[in-house]
PDB file of C-alpha atoms in Angstrom:
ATOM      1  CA  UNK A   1    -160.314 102.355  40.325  1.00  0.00           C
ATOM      2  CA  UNK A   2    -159.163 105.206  38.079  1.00  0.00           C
ATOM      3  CA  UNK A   3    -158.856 105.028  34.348  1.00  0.00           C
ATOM      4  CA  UNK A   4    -155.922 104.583  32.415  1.00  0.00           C
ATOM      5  CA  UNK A   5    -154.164 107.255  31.339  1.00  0.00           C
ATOM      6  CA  UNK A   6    -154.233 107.953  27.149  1.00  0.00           C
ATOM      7  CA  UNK A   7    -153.219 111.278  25.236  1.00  0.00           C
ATOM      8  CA  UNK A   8    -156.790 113.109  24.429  1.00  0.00           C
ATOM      9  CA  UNK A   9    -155.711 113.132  20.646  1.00  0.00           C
ATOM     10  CA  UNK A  10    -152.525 112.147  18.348  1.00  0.00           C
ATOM     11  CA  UNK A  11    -152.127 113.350  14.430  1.00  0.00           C
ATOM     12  CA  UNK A  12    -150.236 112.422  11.669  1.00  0.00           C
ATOM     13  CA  UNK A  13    -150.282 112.238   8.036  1.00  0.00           C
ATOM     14  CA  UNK A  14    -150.939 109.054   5.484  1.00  0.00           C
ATOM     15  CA  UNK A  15    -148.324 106.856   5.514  1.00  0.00           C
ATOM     16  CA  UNK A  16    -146.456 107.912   8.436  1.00  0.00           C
ATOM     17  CA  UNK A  17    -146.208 105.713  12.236  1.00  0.00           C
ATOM     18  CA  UNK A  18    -147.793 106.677  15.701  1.00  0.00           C
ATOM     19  CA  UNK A  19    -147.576 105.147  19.079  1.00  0.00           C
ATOM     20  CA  UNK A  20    -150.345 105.856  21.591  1.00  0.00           C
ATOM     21  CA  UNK A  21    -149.484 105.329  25.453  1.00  0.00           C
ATOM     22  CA  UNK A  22    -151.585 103.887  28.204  1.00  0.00           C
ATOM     23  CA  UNK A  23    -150.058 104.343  31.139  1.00  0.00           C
ATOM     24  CA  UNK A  24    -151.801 102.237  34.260  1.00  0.00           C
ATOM     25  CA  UNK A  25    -150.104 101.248  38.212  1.00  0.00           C
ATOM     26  CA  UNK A  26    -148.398  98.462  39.695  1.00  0.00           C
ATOM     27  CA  UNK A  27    -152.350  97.258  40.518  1.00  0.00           C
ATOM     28  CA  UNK A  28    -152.952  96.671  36.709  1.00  0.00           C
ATOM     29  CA  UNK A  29    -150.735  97.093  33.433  1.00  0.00           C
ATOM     30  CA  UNK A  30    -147.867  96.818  35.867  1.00  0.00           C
ATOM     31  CA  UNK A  31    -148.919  93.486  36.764  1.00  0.00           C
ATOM     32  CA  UNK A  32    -150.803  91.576  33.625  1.00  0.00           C
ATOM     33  CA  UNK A  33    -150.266  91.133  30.234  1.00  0.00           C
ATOM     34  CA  UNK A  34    -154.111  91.024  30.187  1.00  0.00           C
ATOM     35  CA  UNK A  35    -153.381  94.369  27.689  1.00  0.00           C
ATOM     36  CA  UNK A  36    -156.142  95.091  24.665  1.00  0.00           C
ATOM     37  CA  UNK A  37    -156.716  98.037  22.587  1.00  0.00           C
ATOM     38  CA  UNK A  38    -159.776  98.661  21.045  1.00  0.00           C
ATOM     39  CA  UNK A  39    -161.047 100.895  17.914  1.00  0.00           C
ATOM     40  CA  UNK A  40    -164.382 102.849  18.003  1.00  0.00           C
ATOM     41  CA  UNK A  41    -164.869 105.087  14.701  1.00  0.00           C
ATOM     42  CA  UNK A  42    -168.103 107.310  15.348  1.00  0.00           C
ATOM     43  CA  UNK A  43    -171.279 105.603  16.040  1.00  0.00           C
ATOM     44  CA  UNK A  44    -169.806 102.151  16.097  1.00  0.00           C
ATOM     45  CA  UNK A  45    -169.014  99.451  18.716  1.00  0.00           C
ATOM     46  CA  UNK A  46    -165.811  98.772  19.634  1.00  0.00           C
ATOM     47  CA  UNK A  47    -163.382  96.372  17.779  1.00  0.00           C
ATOM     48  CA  UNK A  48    -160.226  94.753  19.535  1.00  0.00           C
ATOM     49  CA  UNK A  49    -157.598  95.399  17.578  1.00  0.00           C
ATOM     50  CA  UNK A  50    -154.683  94.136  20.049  1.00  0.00           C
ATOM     51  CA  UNK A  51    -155.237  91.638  22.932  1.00  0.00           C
ATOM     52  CA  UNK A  52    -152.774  90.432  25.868  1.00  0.00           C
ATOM     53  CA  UNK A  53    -149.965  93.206  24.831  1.00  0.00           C
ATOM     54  CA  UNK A  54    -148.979  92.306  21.509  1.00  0.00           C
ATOM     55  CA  UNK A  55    -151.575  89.638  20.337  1.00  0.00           C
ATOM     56  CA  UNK A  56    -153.248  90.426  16.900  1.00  0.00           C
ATOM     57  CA  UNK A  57    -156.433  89.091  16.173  1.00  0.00           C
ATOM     58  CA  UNK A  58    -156.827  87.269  12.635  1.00  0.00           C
ATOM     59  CA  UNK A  59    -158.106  89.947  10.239  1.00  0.00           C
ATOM     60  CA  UNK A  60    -156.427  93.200  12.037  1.00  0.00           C
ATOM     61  CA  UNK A  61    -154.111  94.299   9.852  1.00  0.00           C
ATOM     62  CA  UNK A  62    -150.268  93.567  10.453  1.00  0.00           C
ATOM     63  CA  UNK A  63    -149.679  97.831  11.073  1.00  0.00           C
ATOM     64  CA  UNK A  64    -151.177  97.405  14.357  1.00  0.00           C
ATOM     65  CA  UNK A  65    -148.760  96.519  16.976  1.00  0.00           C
ATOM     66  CA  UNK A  66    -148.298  96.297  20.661  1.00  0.00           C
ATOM     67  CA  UNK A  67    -145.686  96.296  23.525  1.00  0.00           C
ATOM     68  CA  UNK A  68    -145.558  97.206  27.148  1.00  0.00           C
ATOM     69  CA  UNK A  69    -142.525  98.675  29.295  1.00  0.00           C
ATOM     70  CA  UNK A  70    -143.813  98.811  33.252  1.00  0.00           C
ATOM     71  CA  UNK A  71    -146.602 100.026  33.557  1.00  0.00           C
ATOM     72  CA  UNK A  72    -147.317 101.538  30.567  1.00  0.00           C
ATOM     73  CA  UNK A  73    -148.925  99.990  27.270  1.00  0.00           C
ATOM     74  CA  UNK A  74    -148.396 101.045  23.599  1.00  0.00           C
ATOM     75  CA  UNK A  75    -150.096 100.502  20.335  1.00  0.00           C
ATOM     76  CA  UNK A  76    -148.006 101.730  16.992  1.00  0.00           C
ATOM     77  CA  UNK A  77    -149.816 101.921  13.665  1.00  0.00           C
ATOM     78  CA  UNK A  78    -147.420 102.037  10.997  1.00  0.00           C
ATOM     79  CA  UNK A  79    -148.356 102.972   7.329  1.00  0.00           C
ATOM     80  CA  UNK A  80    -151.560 105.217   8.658  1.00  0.00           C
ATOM     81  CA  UNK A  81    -154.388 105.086   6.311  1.00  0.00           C
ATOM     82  CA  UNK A  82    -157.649 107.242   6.415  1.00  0.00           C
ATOM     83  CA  UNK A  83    -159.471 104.235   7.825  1.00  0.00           C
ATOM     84  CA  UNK A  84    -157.406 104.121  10.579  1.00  0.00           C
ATOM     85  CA  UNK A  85    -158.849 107.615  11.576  1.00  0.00           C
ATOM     86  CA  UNK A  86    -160.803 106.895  14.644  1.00  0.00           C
ATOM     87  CA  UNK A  87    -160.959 107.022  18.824  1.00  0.00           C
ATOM     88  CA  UNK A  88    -158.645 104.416  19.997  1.00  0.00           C
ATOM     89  CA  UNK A  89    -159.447 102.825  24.231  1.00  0.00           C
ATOM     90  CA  UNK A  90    -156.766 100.541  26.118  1.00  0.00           C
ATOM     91  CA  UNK A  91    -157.891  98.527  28.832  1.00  0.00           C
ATOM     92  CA  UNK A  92    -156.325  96.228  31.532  1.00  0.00           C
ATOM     93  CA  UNK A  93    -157.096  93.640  33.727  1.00  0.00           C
ATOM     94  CA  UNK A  94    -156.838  94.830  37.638  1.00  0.00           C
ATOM     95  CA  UNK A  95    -155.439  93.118  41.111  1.00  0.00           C
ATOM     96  CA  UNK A  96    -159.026  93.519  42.237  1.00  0.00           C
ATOM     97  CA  UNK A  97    -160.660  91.175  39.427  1.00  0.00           C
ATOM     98  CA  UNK A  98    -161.842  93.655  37.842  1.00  0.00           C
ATOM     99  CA  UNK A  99    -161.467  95.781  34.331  1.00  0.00           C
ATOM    100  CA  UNK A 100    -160.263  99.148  33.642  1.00  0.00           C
ATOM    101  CA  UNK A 101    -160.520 101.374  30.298  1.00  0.00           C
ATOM    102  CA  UNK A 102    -158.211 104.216  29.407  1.00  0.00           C
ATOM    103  CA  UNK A 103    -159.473 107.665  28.584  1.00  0.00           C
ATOM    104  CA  UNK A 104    -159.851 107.492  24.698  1.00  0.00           C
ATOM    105  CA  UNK A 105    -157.284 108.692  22.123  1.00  0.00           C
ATOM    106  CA  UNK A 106    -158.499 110.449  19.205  1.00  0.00           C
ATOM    107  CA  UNK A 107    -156.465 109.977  16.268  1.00  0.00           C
ATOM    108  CA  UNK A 108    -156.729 112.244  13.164  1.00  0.00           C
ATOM    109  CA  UNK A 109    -155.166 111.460  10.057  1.00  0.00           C
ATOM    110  CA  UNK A 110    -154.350 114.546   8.089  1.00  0.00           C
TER     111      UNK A 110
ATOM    112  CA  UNK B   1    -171.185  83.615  13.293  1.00  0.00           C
ATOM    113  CA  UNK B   2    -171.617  84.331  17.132  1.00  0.00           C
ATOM    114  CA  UNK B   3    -174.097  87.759  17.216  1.00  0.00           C
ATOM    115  CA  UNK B   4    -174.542  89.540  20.711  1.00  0.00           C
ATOM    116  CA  UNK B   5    -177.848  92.056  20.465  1.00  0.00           C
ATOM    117  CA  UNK B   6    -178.914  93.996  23.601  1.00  0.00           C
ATOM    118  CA  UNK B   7    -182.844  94.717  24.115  1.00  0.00           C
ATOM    119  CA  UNK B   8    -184.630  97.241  26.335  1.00  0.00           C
ATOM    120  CA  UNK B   9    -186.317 100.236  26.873  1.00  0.00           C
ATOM    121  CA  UNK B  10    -184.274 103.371  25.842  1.00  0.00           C
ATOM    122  CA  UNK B  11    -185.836 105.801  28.738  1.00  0.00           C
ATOM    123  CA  UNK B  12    -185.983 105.157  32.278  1.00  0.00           C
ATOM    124  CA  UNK B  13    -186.816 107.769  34.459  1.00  0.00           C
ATOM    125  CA  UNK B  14    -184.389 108.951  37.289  1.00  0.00           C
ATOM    126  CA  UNK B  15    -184.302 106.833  40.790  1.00  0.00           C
ATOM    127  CA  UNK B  16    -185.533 103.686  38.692  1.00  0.00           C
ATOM    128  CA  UNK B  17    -184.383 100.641  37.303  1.00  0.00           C
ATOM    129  CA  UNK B  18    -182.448 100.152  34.658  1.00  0.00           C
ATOM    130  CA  UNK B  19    -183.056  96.230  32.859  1.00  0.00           C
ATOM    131  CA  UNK B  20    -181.280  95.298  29.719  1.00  0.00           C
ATOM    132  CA  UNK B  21    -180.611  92.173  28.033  1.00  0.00           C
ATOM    133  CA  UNK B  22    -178.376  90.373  25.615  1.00  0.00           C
ATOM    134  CA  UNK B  23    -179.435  88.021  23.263  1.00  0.00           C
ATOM    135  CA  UNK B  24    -176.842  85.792  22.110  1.00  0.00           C
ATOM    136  CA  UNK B  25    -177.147  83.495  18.493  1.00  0.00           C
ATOM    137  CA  UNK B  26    -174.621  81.634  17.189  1.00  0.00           C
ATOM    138  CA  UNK B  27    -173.212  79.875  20.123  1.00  0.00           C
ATOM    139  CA  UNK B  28    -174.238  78.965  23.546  1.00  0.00           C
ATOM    140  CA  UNK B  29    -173.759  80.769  26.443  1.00  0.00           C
ATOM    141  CA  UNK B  30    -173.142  77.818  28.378  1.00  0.00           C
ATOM    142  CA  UNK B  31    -169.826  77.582  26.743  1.00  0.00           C
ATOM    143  CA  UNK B  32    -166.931  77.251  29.563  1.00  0.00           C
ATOM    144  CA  UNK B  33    -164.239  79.552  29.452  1.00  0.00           C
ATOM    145  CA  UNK B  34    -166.076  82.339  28.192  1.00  0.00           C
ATOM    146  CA  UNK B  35    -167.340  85.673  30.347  1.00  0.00           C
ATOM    147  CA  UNK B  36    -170.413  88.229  28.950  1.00  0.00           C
ATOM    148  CA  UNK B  37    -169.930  91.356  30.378  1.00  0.00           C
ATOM    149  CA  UNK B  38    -171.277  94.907  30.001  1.00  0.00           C
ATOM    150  CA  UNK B  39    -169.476  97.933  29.149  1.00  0.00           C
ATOM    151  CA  UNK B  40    -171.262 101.726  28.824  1.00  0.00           C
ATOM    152  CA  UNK B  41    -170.125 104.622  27.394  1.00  0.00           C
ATOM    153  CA  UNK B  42    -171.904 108.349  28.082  1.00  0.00           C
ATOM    154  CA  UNK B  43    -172.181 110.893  25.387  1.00  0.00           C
ATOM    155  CA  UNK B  44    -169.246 112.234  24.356  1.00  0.00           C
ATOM    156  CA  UNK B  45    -166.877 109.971  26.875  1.00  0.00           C
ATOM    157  CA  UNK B  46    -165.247 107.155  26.661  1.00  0.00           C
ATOM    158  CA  UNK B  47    -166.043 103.494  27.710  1.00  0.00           C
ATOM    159  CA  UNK B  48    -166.734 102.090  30.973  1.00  0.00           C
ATOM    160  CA  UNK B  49    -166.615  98.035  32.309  1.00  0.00           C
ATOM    161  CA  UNK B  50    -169.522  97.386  34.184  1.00  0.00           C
ATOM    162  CA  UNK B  51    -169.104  93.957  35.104  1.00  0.00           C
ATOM    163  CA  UNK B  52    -169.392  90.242  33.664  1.00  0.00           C
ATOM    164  CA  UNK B  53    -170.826  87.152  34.266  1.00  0.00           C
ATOM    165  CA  UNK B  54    -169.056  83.383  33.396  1.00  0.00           C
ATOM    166  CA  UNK B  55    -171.500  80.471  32.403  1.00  0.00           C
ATOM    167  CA  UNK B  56    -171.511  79.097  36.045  1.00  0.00           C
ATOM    168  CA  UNK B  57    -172.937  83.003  37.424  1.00  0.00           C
ATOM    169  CA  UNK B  58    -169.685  83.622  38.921  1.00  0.00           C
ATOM    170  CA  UNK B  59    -170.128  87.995  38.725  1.00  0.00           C
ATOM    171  CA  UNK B  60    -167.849  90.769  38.799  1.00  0.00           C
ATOM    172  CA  UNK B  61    -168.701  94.530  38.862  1.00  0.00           C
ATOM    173  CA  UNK B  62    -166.667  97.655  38.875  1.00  0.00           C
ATOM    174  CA  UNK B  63    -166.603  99.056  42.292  1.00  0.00           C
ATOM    175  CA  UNK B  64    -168.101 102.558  41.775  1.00  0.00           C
ATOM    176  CA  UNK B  65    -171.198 100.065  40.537  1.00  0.00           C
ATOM    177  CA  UNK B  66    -171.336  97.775  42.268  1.00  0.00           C
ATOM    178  CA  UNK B  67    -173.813  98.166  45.143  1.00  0.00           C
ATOM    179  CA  UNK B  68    -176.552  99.602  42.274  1.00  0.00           C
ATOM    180  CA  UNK B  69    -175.551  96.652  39.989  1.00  0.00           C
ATOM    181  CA  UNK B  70    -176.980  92.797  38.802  1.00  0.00           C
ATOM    182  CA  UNK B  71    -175.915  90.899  36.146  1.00  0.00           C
ATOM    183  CA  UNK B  72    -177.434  87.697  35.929  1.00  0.00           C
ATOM    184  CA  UNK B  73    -177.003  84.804  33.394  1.00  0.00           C
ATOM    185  CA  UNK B  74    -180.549  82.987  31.760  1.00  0.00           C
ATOM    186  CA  UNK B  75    -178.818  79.487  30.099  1.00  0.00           C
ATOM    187  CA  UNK B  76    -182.583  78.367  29.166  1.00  0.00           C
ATOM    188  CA  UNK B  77    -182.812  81.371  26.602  1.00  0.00           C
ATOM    189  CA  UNK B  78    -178.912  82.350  25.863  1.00  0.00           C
ATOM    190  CA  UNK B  79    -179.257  85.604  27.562  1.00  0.00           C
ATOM    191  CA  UNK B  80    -177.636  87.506  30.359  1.00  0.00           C
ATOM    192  CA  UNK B  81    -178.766  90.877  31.614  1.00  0.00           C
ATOM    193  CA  UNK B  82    -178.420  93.782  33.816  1.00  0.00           C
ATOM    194  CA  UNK B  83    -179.752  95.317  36.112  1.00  0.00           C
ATOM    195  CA  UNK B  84    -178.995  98.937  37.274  1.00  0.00           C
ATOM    196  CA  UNK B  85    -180.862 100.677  40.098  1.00  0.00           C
ATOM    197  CA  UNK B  86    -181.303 104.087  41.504  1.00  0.00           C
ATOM    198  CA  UNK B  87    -180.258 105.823  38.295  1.00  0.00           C
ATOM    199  CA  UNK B  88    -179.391 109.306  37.675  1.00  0.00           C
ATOM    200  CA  UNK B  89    -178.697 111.504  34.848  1.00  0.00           C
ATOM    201  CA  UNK B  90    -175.353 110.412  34.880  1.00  0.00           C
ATOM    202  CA  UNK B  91    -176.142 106.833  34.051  1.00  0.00           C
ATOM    203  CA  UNK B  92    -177.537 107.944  29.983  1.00  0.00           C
ATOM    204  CA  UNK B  93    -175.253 106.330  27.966  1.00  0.00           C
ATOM    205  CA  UNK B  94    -174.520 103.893  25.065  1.00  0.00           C
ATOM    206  CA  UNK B  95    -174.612 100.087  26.441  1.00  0.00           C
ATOM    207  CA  UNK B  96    -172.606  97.396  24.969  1.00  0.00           C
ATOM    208  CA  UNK B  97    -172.940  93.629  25.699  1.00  0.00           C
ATOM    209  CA  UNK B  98    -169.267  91.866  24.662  1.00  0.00           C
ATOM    210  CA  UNK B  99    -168.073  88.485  25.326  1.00  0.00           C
ATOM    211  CA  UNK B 100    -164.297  87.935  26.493  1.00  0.00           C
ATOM    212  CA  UNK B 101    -162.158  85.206  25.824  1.00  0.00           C
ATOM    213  CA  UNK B 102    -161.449  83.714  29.364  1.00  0.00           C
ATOM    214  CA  UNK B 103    -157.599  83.997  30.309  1.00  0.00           C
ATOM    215  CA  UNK B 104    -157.415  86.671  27.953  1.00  0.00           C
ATOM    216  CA  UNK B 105    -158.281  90.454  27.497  1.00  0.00           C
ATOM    217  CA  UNK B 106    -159.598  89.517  23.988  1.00  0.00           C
ATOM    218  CA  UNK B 107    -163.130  90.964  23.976  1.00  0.00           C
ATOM    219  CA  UNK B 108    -163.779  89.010  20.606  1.00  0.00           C
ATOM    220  CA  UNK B 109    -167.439  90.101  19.987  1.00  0.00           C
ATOM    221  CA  UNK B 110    -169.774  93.300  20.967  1.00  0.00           C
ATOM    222  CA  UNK B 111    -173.540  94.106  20.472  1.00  0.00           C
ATOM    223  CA  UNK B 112    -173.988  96.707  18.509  1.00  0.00           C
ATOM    224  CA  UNK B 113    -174.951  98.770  22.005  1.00  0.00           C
ATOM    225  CA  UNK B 114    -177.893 100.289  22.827  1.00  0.00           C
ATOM    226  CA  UNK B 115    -178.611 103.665  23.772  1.00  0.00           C
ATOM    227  CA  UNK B 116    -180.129 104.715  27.540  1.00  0.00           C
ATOM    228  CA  UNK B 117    -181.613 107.869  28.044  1.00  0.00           C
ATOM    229  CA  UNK B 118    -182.183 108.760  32.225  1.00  0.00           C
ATOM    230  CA  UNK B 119    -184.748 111.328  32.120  1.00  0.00           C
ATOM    231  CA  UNK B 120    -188.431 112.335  33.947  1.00  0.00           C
TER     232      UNK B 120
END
Protein backbone atom coordinates (compact mmCIF):
# COMPACT_ATOMS: atom_id res chain seq x y z
CA UNK A 1 0.00 0.00 0.00
CA UNK A 2 1.60 3.40 -0.62
CA UNK A 3 1.32 6.37 1.65
CA UNK A 4 -0.78 9.19 1.30
CA UNK A 5 0.29 11.93 -0.35
CA UNK A 6 0.94 15.39 2.03
CA UNK A 7 3.00 18.64 1.05
CA UNK A 8 6.63 18.13 2.87
CA UNK A 9 6.04 21.61 4.61
CA UNK A 10 3.36 24.64 4.60
CA UNK A 11 4.13 28.32 6.28
CA UNK A 12 2.28 31.07 7.32
CA UNK A 13 2.21 33.78 9.75
CA UNK A 14 0.11 34.21 13.28
CA UNK A 15 -3.23 34.70 12.71
CA UNK A 16 -3.56 33.80 9.21
CA UNK A 17 -5.50 30.16 7.69
CA UNK A 18 -3.82 27.04 5.99
CA UNK A 19 -5.22 23.97 4.43
CA UNK A 20 -3.01 20.88 4.19
CA UNK A 21 -4.00 18.14 1.46
CA UNK A 22 -3.91 14.40 1.67
CA UNK A 23 -4.51 13.09 -1.35
CA UNK A 24 -5.17 9.00 -1.27
CA UNK A 25 -7.03 6.44 -4.35
CA UNK A 26 -10.30 5.12 -5.01
CA UNK A 27 -8.88 2.01 -2.56
CA UNK A 28 -8.93 4.42 0.51
CA UNK A 29 -9.90 8.24 1.04
CA UNK A 30 -11.88 7.73 -2.12
CA UNK A 31 -13.91 5.24 -0.48
CA UNK A 32 -14.25 5.98 3.57
CA UNK A 33 -14.88 8.70 5.61
CA UNK A 34 -12.64 6.72 8.04
CA UNK A 35 -10.39 10.29 7.60
CA UNK A 36 -8.10 11.48 10.86
CA UNK A 37 -5.39 13.90 11.14
CA UNK A 38 -3.02 13.76 13.69
CA UNK A 39 -0.43 16.36 15.39
CA UNK A 40 3.14 15.32 16.44
CA UNK A 41 5.26 18.47 17.78
CA UNK A 42 8.98 17.15 18.29
CA UNK A 43 9.54 14.34 20.59
CA UNK A 44 5.90 13.75 21.29
CA UNK A 45 3.23 11.12 20.42
CA UNK A 46 0.74 11.79 18.21
CA UNK A 47 -2.61 13.56 19.04
CA UNK A 48 -5.84 13.22 16.77
CA UNK A 49 -6.89 16.32 16.11
CA UNK A 50 -9.69 15.43 13.36
CA UNK A 51 -11.38 11.98 13.05
CA UNK A 52 -13.87 10.52 10.25
CA UNK A 53 -13.35 13.80 7.89
CA UNK A 54 -14.62 16.53 9.82
CA UNK A 55 -15.15 15.10 13.41
CA UNK A 56 -13.47 17.19 16.25
CA UNK A 57 -12.59 15.62 19.28
CA UNK A 58 -13.76 17.46 22.64
CA UNK A 59 -10.82 19.66 23.67
CA UNK A 60 -9.27 20.36 19.96
CA UNK A 61 -9.77 23.65 19.42
CA UNK A 62 -12.69 24.88 17.05
CA UNK A 63 -9.66 26.31 14.27
CA UNK A 64 -9.14 22.85 13.30
CA UNK A 65 -11.34 21.73 10.58
CA UNK A 66 -11.84 19.04 8.06
CA UNK A 67 -13.46 18.17 4.65
CA UNK A 68 -12.86 15.78 1.83
CA UNK A 69 -13.56 16.24 -2.08
CA UNK A 70 -12.72 12.57 -3.87
CA UNK A 71 -10.07 11.37 -2.94
CA UNK A 72 -8.39 13.88 -1.32
CA UNK A 73 -8.61 15.01 2.49
CA UNK A 74 -8.04 18.52 4.00
CA UNK A 75 -7.40 19.96 7.37
CA UNK A 76 -7.65 24.07 7.64
CA UNK A 77 -6.36 25.78 10.77
CA UNK A 78 -7.68 29.11 10.95
CA UNK A 79 -6.32 31.81 13.41
CA UNK A 80 -2.61 30.00 13.46
CA UNK A 81 -0.97 30.31 16.73
CA UNK A 82 2.71 29.37 17.63
CA UNK A 83 1.41 26.21 19.27
CA UNK A 84 0.03 25.10 16.31
CA UNK A 85 3.67 24.91 14.90
CA UNK A 86 4.24 21.27 14.48
CA UNK A 87 4.38 18.02 11.86
CA UNK A 88 0.89 17.31 10.94
CA UNK A 89 0.06 13.04 9.49
CA UNK A 90 -3.41 12.09 7.74
CA UNK A 91 -4.37 8.66 7.65
CA UNK A 92 -7.18 6.52 6.07
CA UNK A 93 -8.80 3.45 6.36
CA UNK A 94 -8.06 1.01 3.16
CA UNK A 95 -10.31 -1.59 0.91
CA UNK A 96 -7.84 -4.15 2.18
CA UNK A 97 -8.68 -3.70 6.08
CA UNK A 98 -5.97 -2.15 6.63
CA UNK A 99 -4.46 1.55 7.63
CA UNK A 100 -2.50 3.97 5.74
CA UNK A 101 -0.53 7.26 6.97
CA UNK A 102 0.35 10.20 4.78
CA UNK A 103 3.87 11.49 4.44
CA UNK A 104 4.01 14.23 7.23
CA UNK A 105 3.44 17.99 6.73
CA UNK A 106 5.62 20.28 8.50
CA UNK A 107 4.05 23.41 9.35
CA UNK A 108 6.05 26.52 10.41
CA UNK A 109 4.52 29.42 11.81
CA UNK A 110 6.51 32.52 11.10
CA UNK B 1 -7.98 8.21 32.69
CA UNK B 2 -7.20 5.30 30.17
CA UNK B 3 -2.97 5.26 30.01
CA UNK B 4 -1.33 3.01 27.21
CA UNK B 5 2.67 2.45 28.19
CA UNK B 6 4.82 0.22 25.93
CA UNK B 7 7.77 -1.92 27.65
CA UNK B 8 10.83 -3.59 26.13
CA UNK B 9 14.23 -3.75 25.40
CA UNK B 10 15.50 -0.72 23.33
CA UNK B 11 18.34 -2.84 21.28
CA UNK B 12 17.87 -5.89 19.43
CA UNK B 13 20.43 -7.01 17.31
CA UNK B 14 19.86 -7.51 13.47
CA UNK B 15 18.08 -10.96 12.19
CA UNK B 16 16.35 -11.16 15.77
CA UNK B 17 13.25 -10.65 17.39
CA UNK B 18 11.72 -7.80 18.13
CA UNK B 19 8.99 -8.20 21.50
CA UNK B 20 7.21 -5.22 22.86
CA UNK B 21 4.34 -4.76 25.00
CA UNK B 22 1.59 -2.43 26.03
CA UNK B 23 0.39 -2.04 29.29
CA UNK B 24 -2.94 -0.66 29.50
CA UNK B 25 -4.54 1.10 33.07
CA UNK B 26 -7.53 2.70 33.25
CA UNK B 27 -9.82 0.50 31.35
CA UNK B 28 -9.97 -3.01 30.23
CA UNK B 29 -8.86 -4.32 27.24
CA UNK B 30 -11.61 -6.61 27.03
CA UNK B 31 -13.78 -3.74 26.17
CA UNK B 32 -15.83 -4.56 22.77
CA UNK B 33 -15.63 -2.23 20.11
CA UNK B 34 -12.28 -1.14 20.71
CA UNK B 35 -8.89 -2.20 18.53
CA UNK B 36 -4.98 -1.73 20.08
CA UNK B 37 -2.80 -1.40 17.39
CA UNK B 38 0.84 -0.46 16.77
CA UNK B 39 2.17 2.26 14.78
CA UNK B 40 6.28 3.03 14.28
CA UNK B 41 7.91 5.80 13.13
CA UNK B 42 11.95 5.77 12.01
CA UNK B 43 14.17 8.66 12.69
CA UNK B 44 13.48 11.47 10.92
CA UNK B 45 10.21 9.89 8.95
CA UNK B 46 6.98 9.82 9.42
CA UNK B 47 4.54 7.23 10.97
CA UNK B 48 3.80 3.83 9.98
CA UNK B 49 0.48 1.33 10.98
CA UNK B 50 1.70 -1.85 11.87
CA UNK B 51 -1.29 -3.64 12.65
CA UNK B 52 -4.06 -4.08 15.50
CA UNK B 53 -5.66 -6.45 17.46
CA UNK B 54 -9.72 -6.29 18.72
CA UNK B 55 -10.54 -7.88 22.22
CA UNK B 56 -11.68 -11.21 20.56
CA UNK B 57 -7.72 -11.53 18.70
CA UNK B 58 -9.22 -10.79 15.47
CA UNK B 59 -5.47 -9.21 13.80
CA UNK B 60 -4.64 -7.05 11.05
CA UNK B 61 -1.13 -6.12 9.75
CA UNK B 62 0.12 -3.91 7.02
CA UNK B 63 1.16 -5.98 4.14
CA UNK B 64 4.86 -5.03 3.72
CA UNK B 65 4.76 -6.60 7.58
CA UNK B 66 3.00 -8.87 7.65
CA UNK B 67 4.78 -12.21 7.14
CA UNK B 68 7.61 -10.86 9.95
CA UNK B 69 4.69 -9.70 12.20
CA UNK B 70 2.50 -10.97 15.65
CA UNK B 71 0.38 -9.09 17.59
CA UNK B 72 -1.24 -10.91 20.17
CA UNK B 73 -3.78 -9.82 22.89
CA UNK B 74 -3.05 -11.07 26.95
CA UNK B 75 -6.87 -10.22 28.61
CA UNK B 76 -5.47 -11.85 32.02
CA UNK B 77 -2.90 -8.86 32.37
CA UNK B 78 -4.48 -5.92 30.00
CA UNK B 79 -1.70 -6.18 27.59
CA UNK B 80 -1.20 -6.79 23.92
CA UNK B 81 2.15 -7.06 22.22
CA UNK B 82 4.22 -7.49 19.23
CA UNK B 83 6.22 -9.36 17.85
CA UNK B 84 8.63 -8.51 14.94
CA UNK B 85 11.11 -10.99 13.45
CA UNK B 86 14.07 -11.01 11.21
CA UNK B 87 14.86 -7.34 11.80
CA UNK B 88 17.12 -5.11 10.01
CA UNK B 89 18.48 -1.74 10.35
CA UNK B 90 15.59 -0.47 8.81
CA UNK B 91 13.23 -1.58 11.51
CA UNK B 92 15.01 1.26 14.42
CA UNK B 93 12.37 3.38 15.08
CA UNK B 94 10.02 5.07 17.63
CA UNK B 95 7.03 2.53 18.61
CA UNK B 96 3.69 3.68 19.60
CA UNK B 97 0.89 1.52 21.13
CA UNK B 98 -2.73 3.54 20.38
CA UNK B 99 -6.15 2.36 20.84
CA UNK B 100 -8.89 3.19 18.05
CA UNK B 101 -12.34 3.77 18.47
CA UNK B 102 -14.01 0.84 16.49
CA UNK B 103 -16.12 2.19 13.41
CA UNK B 104 -14.08 5.11 13.53
CA UNK B 105 -10.54 6.45 12.56
CA UNK B 106 -10.44 8.13 16.04
CA UNK B 107 -7.15 6.87 17.51
CA UNK B 108 -8.27 8.40 20.98
CA UNK B 109 -5.18 7.42 23.08
CA UNK B 110 -1.23 6.67 22.37
CA UNK B 111 1.70 5.43 24.59
CA UNK B 112 4.06 7.69 24.88
CA UNK B 113 6.24 5.28 22.27
CA UNK B 114 9.22 3.71 22.82
CA UNK B 115 12.33 3.89 21.05
CA UNK B 116 14.04 0.60 19.08
CA UNK B 117 17.44 0.64 18.17
CA UNK B 118 18.44 -2.54 15.44
CA UNK B 119 22.04 -2.80 15.85
CA UNK B 120 25.05 -5.72 16.46
Amino acid sequence: QSALTQPASVSASPGQSITISCTGTNNDVGVYNYVSWYQQHPGKAPKVMIYDVNNRPSGVSNRFSGSKSGSTASLTISGLQAEDEADYYCSSYTTSSTWVFGGGTKLTVL
Amino acid sequence: QLQLQESGPGLVKPSETLSLTCTVSGGSISSSGYYWGWIRQPPGKGLEWIGNINYSGNTYCNPSLKSRVTISVETSKNQFSLRLNSVTAADTAVYYCSRRQGASSFRDYWGQGTQVTVSS
